[in-house]
Amino acid sequence: MSRTEIVHLIDRADLIADCLAQDNRPPDPLPGHLLISLFFENSTRTRASFQIAGQHLGFNVVDMSLATSSTGKGETLLDTAMTLNAMRPDVLVVRHAMSGVPHLLSHKVNCAVINAGDGNHEHPTQALTDALTIRRRKGTLEGLTVAICGDIMHSRVARSNMRLLTIMGSTVRVVAPATLMPAGIEAFGVQPFESMAEGLDGADVVMMLRLQLERMQGSLVPSTREYFRFFGLDSDKLRAAKDDAVIMHPGPINRGTELDSVLADDIGRSLILEQVAHGVAVRIAVLEALVQNAAAGGPG
């Protein structure tokens, strides 16, 4: 996405977030559209937020239960997509463990396809959510220093945030042990660090990531206890950041591994629950934009 497109979506989501905070519906509902949620991986926040977003807009929302679908009988991914396409949805929301699957499906169906997370690749709506959350607290994204810390290697959230925040004028640092730092990370326009003290020095935002043990091949960290000692966020490490630095985490949190519970629950500095709330607003804005674009004859 371009900077202009990002700003448009964040501005719209900002307005929607204000409406939702006052227990109001979005300003412009779009009833009668069909959203199919197709998640091949477990999800709580993203899956629920897309469903709630669709319901707020008046969509008919169908949540596919893959455990009881025909994929368990050997149906291929493409056959599943073509079957759903025959039901004429307006939007297909897809999460898959393999990178590139949402992009592939977008060429096989006639509706808009939203990437809700694909492998280690991207999670675009989470990055938009994080950008909105930061901007509502800090007032801007331009000129901020954001430290993204933890399992950079396996994090689609990190990749999407690195791209988006850099476009929006933030200085992005990534902090991780060498075993979890991708080679050539500098190509993203970010500054890599292998020390929390150096990476958090003067940071405005500290974004922690989940340690994705299920994606690791072999032992990339000695133990979760050792990992927390050097790369988990606690009050001592946070002192390196600015006094008004805020804390983020896309969830789910492994308390005592990535983040100390005291900091996770600090209502003055932790934006974690705000990220969850703003995720609904962002997904409403994205659904609106796709439906309106389709109505205008644009690409899905």
XYZ file of C-alpha atoms in Angstrom:
300
model
C 0.000 0.000 0.000
C 1.045 3.559 -0.582
C 1.390 6.134 2.196
C -1.798 7.828 0.958
C -3.767 4.554 1.147
C -2.419 3.816 4.607
C -3.343 7.276 5.898
C -6.837 6.996 4.405
C -7.496 3.668 6.133
C -6.053 4.816 9.461
C -8.060 8.053 9.352
C -11.248 6.135 8.640
C -10.500 3.563 11.347
C -9.803 6.406 13.790
C -13.290 7.816 13.211
C -14.839 4.347 13.517
C -12.940 3.692 16.757
C -14.484 6.835 18.245
C -17.960 5.639 17.223
C -17.422 2.177 18.702
C -16.067 3.673 21.942
C -19.411 5.448 22.315
C -21.273 2.159 21.680
C -22.425 3.392 18.288
C -22.473 1.502 15.018
C -20.091 2.499 12.232
C -21.268 5.642 10.420
C -22.127 3.873 7.134
C -23.345 0.264 7.419
C -23.260 -1.913 4.306
C -25.925 -4.604 4.850
C -26.482 -7.570 2.588
C -22.882 -8.501 1.805
C -21.433 -11.950 2.468
C -18.143 -12.476 4.336
C -16.664 -15.960 4.623
C -13.984 -16.497 7.258
C -11.534 -19.225 6.238
C -8.897 -19.860 8.909
C -6.511 -22.774 8.479
C -4.655 -21.769 11.668
C -5.879 -21.097 15.186
C -6.814 -17.501 15.920
C -8.746 -15.620 18.567
C -8.213 -11.884 18.069
C -8.025 -11.638 14.288
C -10.789 -14.122 13.608
C -13.188 -12.605 16.119
C -12.421 -9.035 15.071
C -13.203 -9.738 11.410
C -16.457 -11.428 12.386
C -17.452 -8.575 14.681
C -16.433 -6.021 12.042
C -18.618 -7.748 9.469
C -21.548 -7.894 11.870
C -21.193 -4.196 12.695
C -21.464 -3.438 8.984
C -24.528 -5.650 8.586
C -22.727 -8.357 6.599
C -23.846 -11.953 6.593
C -20.856 -13.637 8.240
C -20.059 -17.315 7.718
C -17.254 -18.814 9.806
C -15.938 -21.958 8.162
C -15.074 -24.674 10.656
C -12.202 -26.392 8.905
C -12.184 -29.246 11.424
C -15.555 -30.374 10.018
C -15.116 -29.179 6.427
C -14.281 -31.244 3.364
C -10.585 -30.402 3.715
C -10.592 -33.212 6.271
C -11.784 -35.548 3.503
C -8.932 -34.685 1.184
C -10.381 -31.700 -0.686
C -7.628 -29.442 -1.968
C -7.228 -25.825 -0.972
C -8.085 -24.636 -4.485
C -11.181 -26.833 -4.658
C -12.316 -25.409 -1.325
C -11.786 -21.872 -2.607
C -13.640 -22.545 -5.867
C -16.512 -24.133 -3.959
C -16.831 -21.094 -1.728
C -16.516 -18.799 -4.750
C -19.555 -20.495 -6.264
C -21.530 -19.281 -3.229
C -20.745 -15.710 -4.393
C -19.199 -14.131 -1.297
C -18.166 -10.492 -1.365
C -15.139 -11.008 0.887
C -13.028 -14.029 1.784
C -10.839 -13.643 4.879
C -7.988 -16.159 4.803
C -5.356 -17.258 7.285
C -2.959 -20.042 6.354
C 0.329 -21.484 7.618
C 1.838 -21.301 4.131
C 3.124 -17.973 2.857
C 1.395 -16.738 -0.293
C -1.884 -18.642 0.029
C -4.172 -15.564 0.219
C -2.440 -14.128 -2.863
C -2.897 -17.416 -4.716
C -6.590 -17.602 -3.826
C -7.154 -14.027 -4.921
C -6.465 -15.205 -8.487
C -8.932 -18.096 -8.203
C -12.031 -16.347 -6.842
C -14.158 -13.429 -7.986
C -14.408 -11.689 -4.615
C -12.034 -9.615 -2.502
C -9.527 -11.666 -0.482
C -8.094 -10.341 2.787
C -4.830 -11.713 4.100
C -5.408 -12.435 7.789
C -1.893 -13.835 8.171
C 0.084 -16.132 5.885
C 2.977 -18.162 7.231
C 5.987 -16.018 8.125
C 5.106 -13.521 5.402
C 2.581 -10.769 6.220
C -0.268 -9.721 8.512
C -1.367 -6.412 6.953
C -4.413 -5.617 9.090
C -2.408 -6.149 12.286
C 0.136 -3.583 11.120
C -2.679 -1.121 10.374
C -4.096 -1.827 13.834
C -0.738 -1.197 15.475
C -0.233 2.018 13.504
C -3.662 3.307 14.531
C -2.995 2.388 18.166
C 0.353 4.191 18.193
C -1.037 7.272 16.465
C -3.981 7.576 18.853
C -1.602 7.507 21.830
C 1.356 9.463 20.394
C -0.491 11.724 17.953
C 1.774 10.816 15.033
C 3.889 8.073 13.493
C 6.366 10.453 11.888
C 9.675 10.657 13.746
C 8.924 7.996 16.354
C 11.432 5.285 17.251
C 9.761 1.882 17.392
C 11.650 -1.148 18.730
C 10.199 -4.488 17.600
C 11.611 -7.169 19.875
C 11.663 -10.940 19.948
C 11.119 -13.666 17.377
C 11.683 -11.576 14.251
C 12.528 -14.674 12.205
C 9.044 -16.212 12.372
C 6.888 -13.110 12.768
C 4.570 -11.940 9.999
C 3.507 -9.135 12.350
C 7.101 -7.876 12.422
C 7.394 -7.906 8.637
C 4.166 -5.994 8.069
C 4.994 -3.479 10.777
C 8.509 -2.924 9.446
C 7.109 -2.076 6.028
C 4.222 0.102 7.170
C 5.957 2.047 9.935
C 8.946 2.777 7.712
C 6.626 4.132 5.009
C 4.971 6.324 7.657
C 8.249 7.897 8.754
C 9.050 5.966 11.914
C 12.561 4.766 12.718
C 12.229 1.018 13.189
C 14.632 -1.106 15.181
C 14.487 -4.882 15.486
C 15.918 -6.625 18.529
C 16.477 -10.371 18.704
C 19.067 -13.041 19.444
C 21.170 -13.935 16.414
C 19.274 -17.215 15.981
C 15.975 -15.330 15.570
C 17.267 -12.463 13.418
C 16.733 -13.053 9.660
C 19.735 -12.584 7.405
C 19.584 -9.399 5.364
C 17.038 -7.749 7.641
C 18.595 -4.363 6.846
C 16.914 -4.544 3.433
C 13.671 -3.653 5.203
C 15.166 -0.292 6.140
C 15.423 -1.192 9.831
C 18.253 -1.165 12.365
C 19.079 -4.599 13.892
C 20.273 -5.061 17.483
C 21.163 -8.125 19.534
C 20.961 -6.251 22.839
C 17.746 -5.037 24.478
C 19.633 -2.208 26.202
C 20.910 -0.867 22.882
C 17.749 -1.529 20.894
C 15.433 0.113 23.452
C 17.650 3.128 24.067
C 15.417 6.190 23.625
C 12.555 4.214 22.046
C 9.039 5.698 21.970
C 7.331 2.348 21.404
C 8.400 -1.142 22.484
C 6.577 -3.820 20.518
C 7.117 -7.319 21.853
C 6.501 -10.423 19.747
C 5.337 -13.916 20.594
C 8.055 -16.576 20.713
C 6.706 -18.929 18.037
C 8.068 -22.240 19.220
C 5.657 -24.160 16.968
C 7.346 -22.711 13.851
C 10.906 -23.418 14.938
C 12.928 -26.252 13.501
C 15.407 -27.298 16.145
C 16.279 -25.410 19.297
C 16.817 -21.735 18.504
C 16.695 -20.606 22.138
C 18.300 -22.405 25.106
C 15.100 -22.237 27.181
C 12.176 -19.887 27.708
C 13.685 -18.922 31.058
C 16.983 -17.920 29.431
C 15.108 -16.148 26.654
C 13.212 -13.985 29.140
C 16.406 -13.191 31.009
C 17.973 -11.591 27.937
C 15.088 -10.690 25.621
C 11.917 -10.642 27.691
C 10.656 -7.195 28.666
C 10.721 -6.290 32.346
C 10.941 -3.002 34.240
C 14.748 -3.028 34.280
C 15.051 -3.357 30.489
C 12.269 -0.832 29.894
C 14.297 1.873 31.660
C 16.427 2.158 28.520
C 13.404 3.464 26.591
C 11.890 6.909 26.990
C 10.009 7.620 30.216
C 6.729 7.795 28.305
C 7.412 4.774 26.082
C 4.409 2.530 25.487
C 4.305 -1.272 25.326
C 2.614 -3.359 22.647
C 2.128 -7.036 21.854
C -0.027 -8.557 19.086
C -1.017 -11.470 21.342
C -1.348 -14.040 22.574
C 1.162 -13.163 25.300
C 3.360 -15.798 26.888
C 3.716 -14.102 30.266
C 7.115 -14.531 31.814
C 8.608 -15.456 28.451
C 8.162 -12.337 26.306
C 6.701 -9.894 28.760
C 6.490 -9.442 32.499
C 2.894 -9.535 33.794
C 3.302 -6.274 35.685
C 4.099 -4.440 32.445
C 1.464 -6.291 30.411
C -1.204 -5.088 32.850
C 0.158 -1.560 33.350
C -2.814 0.557 32.182
C -0.605 3.621 31.911
C 1.897 2.123 29.471
C 0.455 -1.058 27.984
C -1.580 -0.616 24.789
C -2.294 -4.329 24.367
C -6.041 -4.168 25.010
C -6.273 -1.024 22.904
C -4.717 -2.996 20.058
C -7.527 -5.531 20.390
C -10.243 -2.865 20.413
C -8.741 -0.949 17.503
C -8.448 -4.153 15.496
C -12.214 -4.147 15.048
C -12.197 -0.544 13.797
C -9.392 -1.238 11.319
C -11.114 -4.308 9.914
C -14.350 -2.370 9.496
C -12.421 0.268 7.545
C -10.774 -2.400 5.360
C -14.084 -4.165 4.646
C -15.701 -0.837 3.773
C -12.896 0.068 1.395
C -13.011 -3.289 -0.420
C -16.799 -3.299 -0.843
C -16.864 0.300 -2.008
C -13.987 -0.352 -4.412
C -15.808 -3.363 -5.868
C -18.973 -1.284 -6.292
C -16.929 1.286 -8.197
C -15.584 -1.407 -10.488
C -12.088 -1.543 -9.008
C -9.992 -4.686 -8.411
C -10.721 -6.847 -5.373
